[in-house]
mmCIF file of C-alpha atoms in Angstrom:
data_model
loop_
_atom_site.group_PDB
_atom_site.id
_atom_site.type_symbol
_atom_site.label_atom_id
_atom_site.label_comp_id
_atom_site.label_asym_id
_atom_site.label_seq_id
_atom_site.Cartn_x
_atom_site.Cartn_y
_atom_site.Cartn_z
ATOM 1 C CA ASN P 1 0.000 0.000 0.000
ATOM 2 C CA ALA P 2 2.570 2.558 -1.190
ATOM 3 C CA GLY P 3 0.331 5.600 -1.844
ATOM 4 C CA VAL P 4 2.553 8.475 -3.004
ATOM 5 C CA THR P 5 6.250 7.686 -3.350
ATOM 6 C CA GLN P 6 8.874 10.321 -3.975
ATOM 7 C CA THR P 7 12.637 10.109 -4.417
ATOM 8 C CA PRO P 8 15.215 11.014 -3.357
ATOM 9 C CA LYS P 9 14.503 11.608 0.312
ATOM 10 C CA PHE P 10 17.636 13.702 0.865
ATOM 11 C CA GLN P 11 19.846 15.541 -1.598
ATOM 12 C CA VAL P 12 22.623 18.111 -1.387
ATOM 13 C CA LEU P 13 23.303 20.111 -4.535
ATOM 14 C CA LYS P 14 25.830 22.723 -5.463
ATOM 15 C CA THR P 15 24.582 26.017 -6.859
ATOM 16 C CA GLY P 16 24.006 25.645 -10.592
ATOM 17 C CA GLN P 17 23.574 21.877 -10.580
ATOM 18 C CA SER P 18 20.410 20.308 -11.892
ATOM 19 C CA MET P 19 18.311 17.492 -10.542
ATOM 20 C CA THR P 20 14.928 15.853 -10.868
ATOM 21 C CA LEU P 21 12.626 14.842 -8.052
ATOM 22 C CA GLN P 22 10.552 11.814 -8.943
ATOM 23 C CA CYS P 23 7.003 11.138 -7.753
ATOM 24 C CA ALA P 24 4.658 8.247 -8.388
ATOM 25 C CA GLN P 25 1.240 7.344 -7.006
ATOM 26 C CA ASP P 26 -0.537 4.024 -7.180
ATOM 27 C CA MET P 27 -4.025 5.201 -6.180
ATOM 28 C CA ASN P 28 -5.245 5.913 -9.740
ATOM 29 C CA HIS P 29 -5.475 9.614 -8.883
ATOM 30 C CA ASN P 30 -5.801 12.068 -11.741
ATOM 31 C CA SER P 31 -4.477 15.265 -10.122
ATOM 32 C CA MET P 32 -0.925 15.605 -8.854
ATOM 33 C CA TYR P 33 0.935 18.465 -7.182
ATOM 34 C CA TRP P 34 4.360 19.636 -6.127
ATOM 35 C CA TYR P 35 4.640 21.814 -3.011
ATOM 36 C CA ARG P 36 7.535 23.289 -1.135
ATOM 37 C CA GLN P 37 7.448 23.902 2.595
ATOM 38 C CA ASP P 38 9.604 26.509 4.292
ATOM 39 C CA PRO P 39 9.573 27.591 7.952
ATOM 40 C CA GLY P 40 6.844 30.141 8.599
ATOM 41 C CA MET P 41 5.605 29.978 4.992
ATOM 42 C CA GLY P 42 3.462 26.897 5.006
ATOM 43 C CA LEU P 43 2.992 24.736 1.943
ATOM 44 C CA ARG P 44 3.252 26.630 -1.334
ATOM 45 C CA LEU P 45 2.216 25.177 -4.662
ATOM 46 C CA ILE P 46 4.946 25.026 -7.291
ATOM 47 C CA TYR P 47 3.152 23.239 -10.138
ATOM 48 C CA TYR P 48 0.194 20.977 -10.509
ATOM 49 C CA SER P 49 -1.231 18.609 -13.071
ATOM 50 C CA ALA P 50 -5.005 18.353 -13.161
ATOM 51 C CA SER P 51 -4.862 15.306 -15.406
ATOM 52 C CA GLU P 52 -2.472 13.353 -17.563
ATOM 53 C CA GLY P 53 -1.090 15.587 -20.277
ATOM 54 C CA THR P 54 -1.705 18.908 -18.521
ATOM 55 C CA THR P 55 0.441 20.998 -16.195
ATOM 56 C CA ASP P 56 -0.062 24.459 -14.727
ATOM 57 C CA LYS P 57 1.942 26.903 -12.672
ATOM 58 C CA GLY P 58 1.201 27.383 -9.035
ATOM 59 C CA GLU P 59 2.227 30.134 -6.648
ATOM 60 C CA VAL P 60 6.038 29.736 -6.876
ATOM 61 C CA PRO P 61 6.988 28.163 -10.246
ATOM 62 C CA ASN P 62 10.133 30.145 -11.048
ATOM 63 C CA GLY P 63 13.231 27.966 -11.313
ATOM 64 C CA TYR P 64 11.262 24.733 -11.730
ATOM 65 C CA ASN P 65 9.871 22.615 -14.523
ATOM 66 C CA VAL P 66 7.574 19.605 -14.365
ATOM 67 C CA SER P 67 6.645 16.624 -16.463
ATOM 68 C CA ARG P 68 3.510 14.530 -16.132
ATOM 69 C CA LEU P 69 5.016 11.409 -17.612
ATOM 70 C CA ASN P 70 1.842 9.338 -17.354
ATOM 71 C CA LYS P 71 -1.085 9.070 -14.981
ATOM 72 C CA ARG P 72 1.106 7.693 -12.192
ATOM 73 C CA GLU P 73 4.215 9.864 -12.418
ATOM 74 C CA PHE P 74 4.868 13.584 -11.986
ATOM 75 C CA SER P 75 8.464 14.816 -11.825
ATOM 76 C CA LEU P 76 9.897 18.156 -10.719
ATOM 77 C CA ARG P 77 13.126 19.443 -12.226
ATOM 78 C CA LEU P 78 15.484 22.108 -10.956
ATOM 79 C CA GLU P 79 17.498 23.216 -13.988
ATOM 80 C CA SER P 80 20.035 25.384 -12.159
ATOM 81 C CA ALA P 81 19.717 25.052 -8.403
ATOM 82 C CA ALA P 82 19.960 28.134 -6.208
ATOM 83 C CA PRO P 83 20.315 28.398 -2.403
ATOM 84 C CA SER P 84 16.782 29.878 -2.294
ATOM 85 C CA GLN P 85 15.512 26.481 -3.439
ATOM 86 C CA THR P 86 16.704 24.842 -0.231
ATOM 87 C CA SER P 87 13.460 23.449 1.118
ATOM 88 C CA VAL P 88 11.356 20.398 1.787
ATOM 89 C CA TYR P 89 9.467 19.293 -1.300
ATOM 90 C CA PHE P 90 6.241 17.322 -1.125
ATOM 91 C CA CYS P 91 4.510 15.569 -3.955
ATOM 92 C CA ALA P 92 0.775 15.022 -3.521
ATOM 93 C CA SER P 93 -2.168 13.578 -5.385
ATOM 94 C CA THR P 94 -5.940 13.523 -5.288
ATOM 95 C CA LEU P 95 -8.811 11.888 -7.093
ATOM 96 C CA VAL P 96 -11.349 14.095 -8.811
ATOM 97 C CA PRO P 97 -14.417 12.082 -9.745
ATOM 98 C CA ARG P 98 -16.943 14.001 -11.786
ATOM 99 C CA GLY P 99 -19.187 16.065 -9.593
ATOM 100 C CA ALA P 100 -17.500 14.951 -6.387
ATOM 101 C CA THR P 101 -16.679 17.127 -3.438
ATOM 102 C CA GLY P 102 -14.722 16.465 -0.319
ATOM 103 C CA ASN P 103 -11.899 14.483 -1.901
ATOM 104 C CA THR P 104 -8.723 14.731 0.122
ATOM 105 C CA ILE P 105 -5.104 15.163 -0.849
ATOM 106 C CA TYR P 106 -2.413 12.595 -0.061
ATOM 107 C CA PHE P 107 1.257 13.396 0.363
ATOM 108 C CA GLY P 108 4.533 11.649 -0.224
ATOM 109 C CA GLU P 109 7.066 11.507 2.584
ATOM 110 C CA GLY P 110 8.958 14.564 1.371
ATOM 111 C CA SER P 111 12.330 15.302 -0.185
ATOM 112 C CA TRP P 112 14.822 17.366 1.819
ATOM 113 C CA LEU P 113 16.895 19.421 -0.593
ATOM 114 C CA THR P 114 19.867 21.587 0.375
ATOM 115 C CA VAL P 115 21.581 23.826 -2.170
ATOM 116 C CA VAL P 116 25.013 25.057 -1.126
ATOM 117 C CA ARG W 1 -4.364 38.496 1.755
ATOM 118 C CA LYS W 2 -3.596 34.829 2.359
ATOM 119 C CA GLU W 3 -6.157 32.267 1.276
ATOM 120 C CA VAL W 4 -6.032 30.554 4.647
ATOM 121 C CA GLU W 5 -4.925 32.095 7.913
ATOM 122 C CA GLN W 6 -4.438 30.435 11.245
ATOM 123 C CA ASP W 7 -2.809 31.325 14.541
ATOM 124 C CA PRO W 8 0.693 29.784 14.467
ATOM 125 C CA GLY W 9 0.790 29.349 18.240
ATOM 126 C CA PRO W 10 2.648 27.707 19.800
ATOM 127 C CA PHE W 11 0.094 26.213 22.115
ATOM 128 C CA ASN W 12 1.595 24.510 25.141
ATOM 129 C CA VAL W 13 -1.043 22.699 27.183
ATOM 130 C CA PRO W 14 -0.998 20.137 29.997
ATOM 131 C CA GLU W 15 -2.186 16.600 29.450
ATOM 132 C CA GLY W 16 -5.944 16.361 29.758
ATOM 133 C CA ALA W 17 -6.574 19.950 28.701
ATOM 134 C CA THR W 18 -8.985 21.078 26.015
ATOM 135 C CA VAL W 19 -7.509 23.195 23.244
ATOM 136 C CA ALA W 20 -9.116 24.943 20.288
ATOM 137 C CA PHE W 21 -7.595 26.043 16.986
ATOM 138 C CA ASN W 22 -9.167 28.514 14.607
ATOM 139 C CA CYS W 23 -8.749 29.230 10.960
ATOM 140 C CA THR W 24 -10.256 31.676 8.458
ATOM 141 C CA TYR W 25 -10.379 31.451 4.687
ATOM 142 C CA SER W 26 -10.831 34.188 2.121
ATOM 143 C CA ASN W 27 -12.489 32.484 -0.854
ATOM 144 C CA SER W 28 -16.230 32.248 -0.352
ATOM 145 C CA ALA W 29 -16.412 29.717 -3.211
ATOM 146 C CA SER W 30 -14.307 27.208 -1.280
ATOM 147 C CA GLN W 31 -15.825 23.764 -1.483
ATOM 148 C CA SER W 32 -14.163 21.423 0.997
ATOM 149 C CA PHE W 33 -12.430 21.854 4.303
ATOM 150 C CA PHE W 34 -10.012 19.721 6.251
ATOM 151 C CA TRP W 35 -7.693 19.560 9.209
ATOM 152 C CA TYR W 36 -4.348 17.866 8.606
ATOM 153 C CA ARG W 37 -1.771 16.861 11.165
ATOM 154 C CA GLN W 38 1.957 17.153 10.499
ATOM 155 C CA ASP W 39 4.570 15.637 12.769
ATOM 156 C CA CYS W 40 8.113 16.949 12.799
ATOM 157 C CA ARG W 41 9.948 16.097 9.552
ATOM 158 C CA LYS W 42 6.974 14.125 8.256
ATOM 159 C CA GLU W 43 4.348 14.660 5.585
ATOM 160 C CA PRO W 44 0.927 16.152 6.389
ATOM 161 C CA LYS W 45 -1.757 13.533 6.995
ATOM 162 C CA LEU W 46 -5.515 13.924 7.036
ATOM 163 C CA LEU W 47 -6.922 14.294 10.521
ATOM 164 C CA MET W 48 -10.524 14.921 9.556
ATOM 165 C CA SER W 49 -12.777 16.572 7.041
ATOM 166 C CA VAL W 50 -14.928 19.466 8.216
ATOM 167 C CA TYR W 51 -18.639 19.761 7.466
ATOM 168 C CA SER W 52 -21.121 22.576 8.006
ATOM 169 C CA SER W 53 -23.104 20.401 10.403
ATOM 170 C CA GLY W 54 -20.011 19.868 12.512
ATOM 171 C CA ASN W 55 -18.407 16.501 12.971
ATOM 172 C CA GLU W 56 -16.676 14.581 15.691
ATOM 173 C CA ASP W 57 -14.053 11.844 15.697
ATOM 174 C CA GLY W 58 -13.323 10.652 19.196
ATOM 175 C CA ARG W 59 -11.697 13.512 21.084
ATOM 176 C CA PHE W 60 -11.652 15.756 18.026
ATOM 177 C CA THR W 61 -14.491 18.033 16.940
ATOM 178 C CA ALA W 62 -14.439 20.178 13.826
ATOM 179 C CA GLN W 63 -16.802 22.998 12.927
ATOM 180 C CA LEU W 64 -17.343 25.050 9.802
ATOM 181 C CA ASN W 65 -19.116 28.388 9.630
ATOM 182 C CA ARG W 66 -19.550 29.254 5.953
ATOM 183 C CA ALA W 67 -21.113 32.637 6.661
ATOM 184 C CA SER W 68 -18.083 33.752 8.668
ATOM 185 C CA GLN W 69 -15.619 31.688 6.579
ATOM 186 C CA TYR W 70 -14.301 30.208 9.766
ATOM 187 C CA ILE W 71 -13.128 26.698 10.666
ATOM 188 C CA SER W 72 -12.312 25.338 14.090
ATOM 189 C CA LEU W 73 -10.801 22.250 15.667
ATOM 190 C CA LEU W 74 -11.368 21.276 19.290
ATOM 191 C CA ILE W 75 -9.223 18.657 20.981
ATOM 192 C CA ARG W 76 -10.498 17.334 24.293
ATOM 193 C CA ASP W 77 -8.504 15.422 26.909
ATOM 194 C CA SER W 78 -5.194 16.173 25.187
ATOM 195 C CA LYS W 79 -2.637 13.373 25.000
ATOM 196 C CA LEU W 80 1.129 13.610 24.661
ATOM 197 C CA SER W 81 0.713 11.980 21.250
ATOM 198 C CA ASP W 82 -1.375 14.949 20.075
ATOM 199 C CA SER W 83 1.775 17.084 19.966
ATOM 200 C CA ALA W 84 2.148 18.117 16.322
ATOM 201 C CA THR W 85 1.414 20.931 13.913
ATOM 202 C CA TYR W 86 -2.193 21.187 12.755
ATOM 203 C CA LEU W 87 -2.843 22.524 9.268
ATOM 204 C CA CYS W 88 -6.100 24.063 8.144
ATOM 205 C CA VAL W 89 -6.747 23.134 4.493
ATOM 206 C CA VAL W 90 -9.300 24.475 2.043
ATOM 207 C CA ARG W 91 -10.140 23.126 -1.415
ATOM 208 C CA THR W 92 -11.471 25.592 -3.963
ATOM 209 C CA THR W 93 -12.895 25.244 -7.437
ATOM 210 C CA GLY W 94 -10.409 23.858 -9.913
ATOM 211 C CA ASN W 95 -9.331 21.389 -7.256
ATOM 212 C CA GLN W 96 -6.806 23.748 -5.731
ATOM 213 C CA PHE W 97 -5.798 23.164 -2.137
ATOM 214 C CA TYR W 98 -4.671 25.994 0.127
ATOM 215 C CA PHE W 99 -2.901 25.458 3.395
ATOM 216 C CA GLY W 100 -2.574 27.535 6.511
ATOM 217 C CA THR W 101 0.910 27.902 7.937
ATOM 218 C CA GLY W 102 -0.029 25.545 10.770
ATOM 219 C CA THR W 103 -0.612 25.764 14.504
ATOM 220 C CA SER W 104 1.962 24.127 16.722
ATOM 221 C CA LEU W 105 0.701 22.134 19.701
ATOM 222 C CA THR W 106 2.830 20.711 22.499
ATOM 223 C CA VAL W 107 1.128 18.661 25.179
ATOM 224 C CA ILE W 108 3.101 18.732 28.409
ATOM 225 C CA PRO W 109 3.142 15.850 30.928
#
């Protein structure tokens, strides 16, 4: 019963390096999200994908790109890492049945990224 | 103005105490409401959904006031294991979720 799985769990990058955070869910959810969480700022949406084949910017998309590879997988890429991108990153997913309300969002365990 | 605002605390309460958290949201078109719990260095996990009629799950009671755009969480008979950060979460149209910054609770023996 994996739910939402994201890798890596910990990563240290040098400024200017690139990396991709991987996320996969096995709950047949159609919407997926990437958030970052910083002290005192709460969870902020970076990008989301309402369904396979679509992606949209969230509140803080600068410096990131995403790929919705298929229904299960949604990756987040940092092309040129900066110290300001030091954060905890959470992938999440939810099911959106037609006409439904009250569906909840499920999170991966988080990826701790430090950019030095 | 933030979509969701909540008192960050911290709340430090003795075991057995009753504690209440409040939250306000700005989008009157918001559709669903939740309380999530987040332990240190862990992911947020659903504590309970919140309904206009109010709902209870054991020692936890949640209330929603749509007219005032206000959500509350009441924890009775606090346990040491209740120590965590509690996030107020609102889902709006377009299936967007907005999170409060969280209220920190420490239950003291």
